[in-house]
Each structure stands twice: as C-alpha cells, then as structure tokens.
CSV table of C-alpha atoms in Angstrom, one decimal:
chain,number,residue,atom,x,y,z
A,1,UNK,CA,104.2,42.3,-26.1
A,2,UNK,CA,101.9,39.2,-26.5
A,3,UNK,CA,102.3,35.7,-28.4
A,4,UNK,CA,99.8,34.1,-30.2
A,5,UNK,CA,98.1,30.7,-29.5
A,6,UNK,CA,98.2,27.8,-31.8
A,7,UNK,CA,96.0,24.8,-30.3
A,8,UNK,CA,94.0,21.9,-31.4
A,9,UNK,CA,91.7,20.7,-29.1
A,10,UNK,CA,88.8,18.4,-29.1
A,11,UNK,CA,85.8,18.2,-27.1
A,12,UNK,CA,83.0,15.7,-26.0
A,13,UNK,CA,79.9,16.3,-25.8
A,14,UNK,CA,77.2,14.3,-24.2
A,15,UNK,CA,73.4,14.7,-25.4
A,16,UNK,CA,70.8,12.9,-23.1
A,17,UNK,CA,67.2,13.1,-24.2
A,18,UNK,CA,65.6,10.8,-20.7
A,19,UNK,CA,62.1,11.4,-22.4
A,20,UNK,CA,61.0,8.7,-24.0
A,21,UNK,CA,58.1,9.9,-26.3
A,22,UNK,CA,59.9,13.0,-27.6
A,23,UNK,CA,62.7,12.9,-30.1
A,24,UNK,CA,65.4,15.7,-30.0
A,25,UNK,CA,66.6,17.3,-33.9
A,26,UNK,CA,69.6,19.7,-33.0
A,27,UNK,CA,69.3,22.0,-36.2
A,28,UNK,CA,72.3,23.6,-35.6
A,29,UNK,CA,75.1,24.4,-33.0
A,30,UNK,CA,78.0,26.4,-32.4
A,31,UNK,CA,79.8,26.6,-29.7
A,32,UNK,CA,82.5,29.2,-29.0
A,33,UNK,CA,86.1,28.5,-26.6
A,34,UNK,CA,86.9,31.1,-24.1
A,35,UNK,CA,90.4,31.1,-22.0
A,36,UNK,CA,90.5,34.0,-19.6
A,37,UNK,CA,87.3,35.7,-21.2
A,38,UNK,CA,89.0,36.0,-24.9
A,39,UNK,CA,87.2,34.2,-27.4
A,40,UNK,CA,90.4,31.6,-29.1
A,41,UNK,CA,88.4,29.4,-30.8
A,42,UNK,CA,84.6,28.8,-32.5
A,43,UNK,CA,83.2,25.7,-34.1
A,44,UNK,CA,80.0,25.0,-35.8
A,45,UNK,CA,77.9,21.5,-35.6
A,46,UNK,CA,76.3,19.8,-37.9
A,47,UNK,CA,72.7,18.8,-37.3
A,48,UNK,CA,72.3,15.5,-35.3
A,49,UNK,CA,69.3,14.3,-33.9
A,50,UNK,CA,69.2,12.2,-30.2
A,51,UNK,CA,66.2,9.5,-30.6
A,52,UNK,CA,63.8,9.0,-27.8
A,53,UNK,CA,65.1,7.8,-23.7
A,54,UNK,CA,68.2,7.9,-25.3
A,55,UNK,CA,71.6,9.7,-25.4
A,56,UNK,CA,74.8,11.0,-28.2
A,57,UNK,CA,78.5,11.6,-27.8
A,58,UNK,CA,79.4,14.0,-30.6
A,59,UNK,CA,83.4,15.6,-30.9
A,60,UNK,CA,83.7,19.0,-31.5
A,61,UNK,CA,86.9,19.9,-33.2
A,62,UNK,CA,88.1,23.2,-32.2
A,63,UNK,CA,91.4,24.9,-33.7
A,64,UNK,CA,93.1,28.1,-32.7
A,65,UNK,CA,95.4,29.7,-35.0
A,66,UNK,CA,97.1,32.6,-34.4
A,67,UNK,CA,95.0,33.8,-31.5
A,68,UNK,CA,96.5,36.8,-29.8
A,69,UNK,CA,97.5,36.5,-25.4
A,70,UNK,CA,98.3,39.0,-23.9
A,71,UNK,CA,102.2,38.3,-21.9
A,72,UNK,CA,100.6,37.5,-18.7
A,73,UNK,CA,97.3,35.0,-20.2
A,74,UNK,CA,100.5,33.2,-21.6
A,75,UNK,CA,102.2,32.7,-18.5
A,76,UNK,CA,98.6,31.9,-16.9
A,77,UNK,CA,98.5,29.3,-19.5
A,78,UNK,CA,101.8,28.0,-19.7
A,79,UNK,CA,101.3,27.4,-16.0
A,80,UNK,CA,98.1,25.4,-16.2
A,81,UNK,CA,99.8,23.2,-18.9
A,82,UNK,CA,102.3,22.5,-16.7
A,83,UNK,CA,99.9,21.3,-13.7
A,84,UNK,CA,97.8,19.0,-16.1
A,85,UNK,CA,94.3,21.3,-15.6
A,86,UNK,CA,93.9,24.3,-18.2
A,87,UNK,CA,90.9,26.2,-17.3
A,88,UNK,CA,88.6,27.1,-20.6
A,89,UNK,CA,84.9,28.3,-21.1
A,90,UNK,CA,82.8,26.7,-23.3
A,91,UNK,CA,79.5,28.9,-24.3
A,92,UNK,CA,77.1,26.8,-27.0
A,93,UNK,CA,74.2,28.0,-28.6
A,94,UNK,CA,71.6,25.3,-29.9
A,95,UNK,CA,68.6,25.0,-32.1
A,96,UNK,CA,66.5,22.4,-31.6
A,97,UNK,CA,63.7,20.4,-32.4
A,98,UNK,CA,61.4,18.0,-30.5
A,99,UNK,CA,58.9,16.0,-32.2
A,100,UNK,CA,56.1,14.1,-30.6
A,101,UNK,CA,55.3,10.6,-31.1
A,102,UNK,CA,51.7,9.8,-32.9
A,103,UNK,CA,49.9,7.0,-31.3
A,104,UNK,CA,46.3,5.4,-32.4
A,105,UNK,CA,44.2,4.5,-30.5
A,106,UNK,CA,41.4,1.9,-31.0
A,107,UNK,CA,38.4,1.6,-28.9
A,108,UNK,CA,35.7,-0.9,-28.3
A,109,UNK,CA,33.6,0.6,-30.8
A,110,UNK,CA,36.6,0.0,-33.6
A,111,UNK,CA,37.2,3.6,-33.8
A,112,UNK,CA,40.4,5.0,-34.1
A,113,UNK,CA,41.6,8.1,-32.6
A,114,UNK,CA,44.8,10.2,-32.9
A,115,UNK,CA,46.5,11.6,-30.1
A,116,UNK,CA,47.7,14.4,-30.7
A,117,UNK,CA,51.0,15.6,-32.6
A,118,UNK,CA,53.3,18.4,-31.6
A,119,UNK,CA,56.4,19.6,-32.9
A,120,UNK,CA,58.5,22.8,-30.9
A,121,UNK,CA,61.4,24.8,-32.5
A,122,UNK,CA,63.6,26.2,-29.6
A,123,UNK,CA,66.6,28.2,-29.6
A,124,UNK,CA,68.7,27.4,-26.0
C-alpha cells in the first residue's frame, strides 16, 4: 500500500542573459517536479522577458496534491526530510525569444545605414 503526497513548494529561478546587445522574451515555460523519477508536480510560467547584460529571479510555485508514493519512495522521503536535503528533479522546457538591437550608423558622407535586425524563436 502507498500514501499520497501533499507538498507546496517554491522554487527560484535565476535567468542571466551576459549579452548585452540581445534581449531574451521567454514565451512560455513549464517546468515539471520529479522525486525518484515520478512526476509530483507541474507548473506553467508566464512570459517574462530578461533585458540585455542582465539577469531575473522568477518563483515558481509548485503544489502536489494527492500524488501517489509507493511505501518505500515514502520512507525515502520521510528520510530526506529528516536530514534537511530532499533530493528532486526539476526538467523545464522554454520558448524563447531573442531580439537584436538596431543601431544607425552615420557616416562622413551623412548617410545613414542600418545594421542589421534579427529576431530567433527557439524552443530549449
């Protein structure tokens, strides 16, 4: 016979974007909570964007409610409680944006020129 897990648990997560001509938009972002290889609890992100040589501390908010252990994940966690370190997995899956900065450029001649723009959609 199992039990089932009830947990609230918050999470810190630091974003560092060192580049400092590229802005980073996370679209989206879930990230799922593993203990012994059983998923106990997912959470998704709103979008949040990290501005250019800079970095962000967002809190994920997980709950578990009702999350079936088997007998012995119990003791194994019961255990870890007790010594102060419970080992979890965190998996996250990201979209995200970058976006170039434009910069003119004026020359002796008073022209201006455009450097060029870029903007890439990746999933990580």
């Amino acid at each position: 016979m199992g039990y089932l897990l009830n947990a609230d648990l918050t999470l810190l997560a630091n974003f560092n974007n060192p580049n400092k001509k590229v802005r980073v938009d996370v679209r989206y972002m879930v990230v799922n909570l593993y203990f012994e290889g059983n998923l106990i609890a997912t959470r998704y992100s709103d979008p949040f964007s990290v501005m250019r040589a800079n970095s962000k501390i967002t809190d994920v908010h997980m709950l578990t409610s009702q999350v079936p252990l088997s007998q012995q994940h119990s003791q194994m966690l019961a255990r870890q409680m007790a010594s102060g370190a419970v080992l979890l997995e965190i998996k996250g899956l990201f979209r995200t944006s970058l976006h170039m900065i434009v910069i003119l450029v004026q020359n002796n001649a008073n022209e201006l020129h455009r450097i060029q723009l870029f903007s890439i959609t990746a999933s990580i």
